[in-house]
Amino acid sequence: MRKPELAAAIAERADLSKDKASQVLNVILDEITGTVAKGQDVSLIGFGSFVVRERAARTGKNPQTGAALKIPASKTVAFKAGKSLKDAVAK
C-alpha cells in the first residue's frame, strides 16, 4: 500500500474527503519526522515505536580496491513493531 492508497482508506473509514485524509496523513508523518529528527522517540502503543539509534564510528573496506576507510559515527532511525502488530502479522 502506498501513501495515496492509505489516504483513500483513511478517507473511507473516517468519513472524510480524500483531500482532508491526505492532509491529516501528511501532518501525522510530518510530526513523526520532526520529533525523530530532534532525537526523540515516537511510540504508538500497540503499533510500534520509531527509535533513534546511534552508530559508532567504524572502519570499513572499499569493495573495489580493498582499501580501508573510516566510516564516521551517525544517527539512524529504526522501527520496533508493537505486540498488536506482531500478533496481526503472525495470524
XYZ file of N, CA, C and O in Angstrom, residues 3-68:
264
model
N 1.169 5.654 -0.128
C 0.588 6.773 0.608
C -0.795 7.196 0.077
O -1.719 7.383 0.878
N -1.005 7.352 -1.241
C -2.339 7.739 -1.724
C -3.408 6.690 -1.401
O -4.548 7.027 -1.094
N -3.022 5.425 -1.461
C -3.965 4.361 -1.135
C -4.314 4.380 0.346
O -5.463 4.140 0.733
N -3.320 4.659 1.192
C -3.559 4.771 2.625
C -4.478 5.952 2.922
O -5.419 5.836 3.728
N -4.260 7.073 2.272
C -5.120 8.241 2.461
C -6.554 7.935 2.027
O -7.515 8.337 2.699
N -6.722 7.202 0.935
C -8.060 6.830 0.463
C -8.747 5.907 1.469
O -9.955 6.047 1.733
N -8.001 4.974 2.057
C -8.571 4.074 3.061
C -8.980 4.852 4.318
O -10.034 4.586 4.903
N -8.160 5.812 4.717
C -8.496 6.644 5.870
C -9.754 7.453 5.576
O -10.647 7.561 6.424
N -9.833 8.019 4.383
C -10.998 8.811 3.995
C -12.276 7.988 4.075
O -13.300 8.454 4.590
N -12.213 6.775 3.600
C -13.391 5.909 3.601
C -13.809 5.518 5.014
O -14.980 5.602 5.365
N -12.844 5.113 5.831
C -13.167 4.643 7.191
C -13.549 5.766 8.136
O -14.318 5.564 9.060
N -12.990 6.972 7.934
C -13.248 8.093 8.834
C -14.295 9.052 8.280
O -14.547 10.095 8.883
N -14.886 8.726 7.142
C -15.905 9.555 6.520
C -15.382 10.980 6.271
O -15.993 11.965 6.671
N -14.205 11.045 5.636
C -13.577 12.312 5.274
C -13.403 12.356 3.767
O -13.455 11.324 3.092
N -13.152 13.547 3.250
C -12.804 13.643 1.835
C -11.378 13.111 1.665
O -10.593 13.089 2.620
N -11.043 12.702 0.458
C -9.694 12.192 0.208
C -8.645 13.273 0.443
O -7.566 12.991 0.957
N -8.972 14.516 0.091
C -8.029 15.614 0.307
C -7.781 15.843 1.793
O -6.647 16.052 2.215
N -8.846 15.806 2.587
C -8.714 16.022 4.028
C -7.938 14.867 4.662
O -7.071 15.085 5.514
N -8.210 13.639 4.253
C -7.493 12.480 4.785
C -6.019 12.544 4.418
O -5.156 12.231 5.239
N -5.724 12.980 3.201
C -4.337 13.122 2.773
C -3.636 14.196 3.593
O -2.480 14.028 3.992
N -4.342 15.275 3.874
C -3.786 16.353 4.693
C -3.492 15.860 6.112
O -2.432 16.147 6.668
N -4.410 15.102 6.691
C -4.219 14.546 8.041
C -3.023 13.597 8.053
O -2.180 13.654 8.956
N -2.929 12.742 7.057
C -1.812 11.809 6.967
C -0.488 12.553 6.853
O 0.497 12.203 7.516
N -0.435 13.617 6.047
C 0.783 14.404 5.907
C 1.184 15.061 7.220
O 2.368 15.107 7.558
N 0.213 15.566 7.970
C 0.507 16.189 9.262
C 1.071 15.152 10.233
O 2.060 15.417 10.931
N 0.487 13.975 10.271
C 0.979 12.910 11.156
C 2.415 12.546 10.800
O 3.285 12.464 11.672
N 2.680 12.348 9.519
C 4.026 11.976 9.091
C 5.026 13.095 9.349
O 6.166 12.835 9.742
N 4.612 14.347 9.157
C 5.495 15.484 9.438
C 5.834 15.563 10.924
O 6.981 15.849 11.292
N 4.858 15.309 11.787
C 5.101 15.348 13.233
C 6.043 14.226 13.666
O 6.936 14.433 14.476
N 5.841 13.026 13.123
C 6.738 11.914 13.437
C 8.149 12.241 12.961
O 9.122 12.073 13.706
N 8.273 12.738 11.746
C 9.578 13.089 11.187
C 10.265 14.162 12.018
O 11.452 14.047 12.354
N 9.540 15.206 12.377
C 10.112 16.295 13.163
C 10.565 15.856 14.536
O 11.633 16.256 15.017
N 9.767 15.013 15.179
C 10.106 14.534 16.519
C 11.338 13.642 16.486
O 12.247 13.785 17.303
N 11.397 12.724 15.532
C 12.546 11.830 15.409
C 13.800 12.625 15.017
O 14.896 12.339 15.495
N 13.639 13.643 14.183
C 14.781 14.474 13.781
C 15.379 15.211 14.979
O 16.575 15.504 14.993
N 14.565 15.495 15.992
C 15.051 16.140 17.213
C 15.749 15.158 18.142
O 16.248 15.537 19.185
N 15.727 13.874 17.787
C 16.375 12.856 18.609
C 15.459 12.199 19.615
O 15.902 11.461 20.484
N 14.152 12.443 19.495
C 13.183 11.850 20.417
C 12.505 10.656 19.765
O 12.322 10.619 18.550
N 12.117 9.694 20.596
C 11.408 8.521 20.105
C 9.914 8.823 19.994
O 9.385 9.666 20.715
N 9.228 8.119 19.087
C 7.782 8.233 18.931
C 7.196 6.852 19.160
O 7.551 5.901 18.458
N 6.307 6.730 20.158
C 5.680 5.446 20.478
C 4.195 5.499 20.172
O 3.499 6.394 20.646
N 3.737 4.566 19.380
C 2.320 4.408 19.089
C 1.919 3.066 19.705
O 2.186 2.008 19.127
N 1.317 3.126 20.882
C 1.022 1.932 21.662
C 0.268 0.905 20.816
O -0.730 1.207 20.173
N 0.763 -0.316 20.820
C 0.160 -1.407 20.069
C 0.660 -1.510 18.636
O 0.668 -2.578 18.057
N 1.058 -0.383 18.054
C 1.538 -0.395 16.672
C 3.046 -0.533 16.611
O 3.577 -1.430 15.958
N 3.756 0.361 17.297
C 5.209 0.282 17.305
C 5.841 1.597 17.689
O 5.155 2.564 18.023
N 7.160 1.624 17.623
C 7.921 2.803 18.010
C 8.973 3.129 16.960
O 9.607 2.227 16.410
N 9.139 4.418 16.719
C 10.225 4.912 15.895
C 11.316 5.348 16.863
O 11.082 6.215 17.700
N 12.475 4.717 16.786
C 13.535 4.909 17.767
C 14.784 5.434 17.065
O 15.169 4.938 16.006
N 15.410 6.453 17.676
C 16.663 6.987 17.156
C 17.800 6.132 17.711
O 17.876 5.891 18.909
N 18.651 5.648 16.817
C 19.802 4.848 17.239
C 21.077 5.518 16.751
O 21.099 6.128 15.692
N 22.133 5.369 17.547
C 23.422 5.935 17.173
C 24.353 4.816 16.742
O 24.454 3.784 17.404
N 25.018 5.044 15.638
C 26.011 4.094 15.143
C 27.389 4.652 15.461
O 27.676 5.811 15.184
N 28.219 3.829 16.017
C 29.582 4.254 16.355
C 30.428 4.350 15.092
O 30.116 3.727 14.071
N 31.481 5.134 15.166
C 32.432 5.206 14.055
C 33.083 3.836 13.895
O 33.290 3.119 14.873
N 33.391 3.478 12.672
C 33.975 2.163 12.430
C 34.847 2.204 11.190
O 34.804 3.155 10.419
N 35.598 1.158 11.007
C 36.462 1.047 9.841
C 35.790 0.112 8.846
O 35.336 -0.973 9.200
N 35.709 0.543 7.609
C 35.132 -0.265 6.548
C 36.167 -0.578 5.486
O 37.359 -0.282 5.644
N 35.705 -1.168 4.389
C 36.606 -1.540 3.314
C 35.956 -1.179 1.991
O 34.784 -1.485 1.775
N 36.708 -0.520 1.133
C 36.229 -0.203 -0.206
C 36.159 -1.518 -0.981
O 37.171 -2.184 -1.164
N 34.970 -1.918 -1.458
C 34.862 -3.217 -2.133
C 35.608 -3.290 -3.461
O 35.990 -4.377 -3.894
N 35.865 -2.160 -4.098
C 36.564 -2.187 -5.385
C 38.073 -2.295 -5.217
O 38.740 -3.016 -5.951
N 38.602 -1.533 -4.242
C 40.059 -1.501 -4.094
C 40.561 -2.285 -2.893
O 41.734 -2.621 -2.807
N 39.688 -2.547 -1.948
C 40.103 -3.238 -0.731
C 40.738 -2.313 0.286
O 41.145 -2.742 1.359
N 40.827 -1.028 -0.034
C 41.448 -0.065 0.874
C 40.551 0.191 2.084
O 39.328 0.241 1.975
N 41.185 0.357 3.234
C 40.436 0.644 4.460
C 39.970 2.088 4.432
O 40.642 2.971 3.901
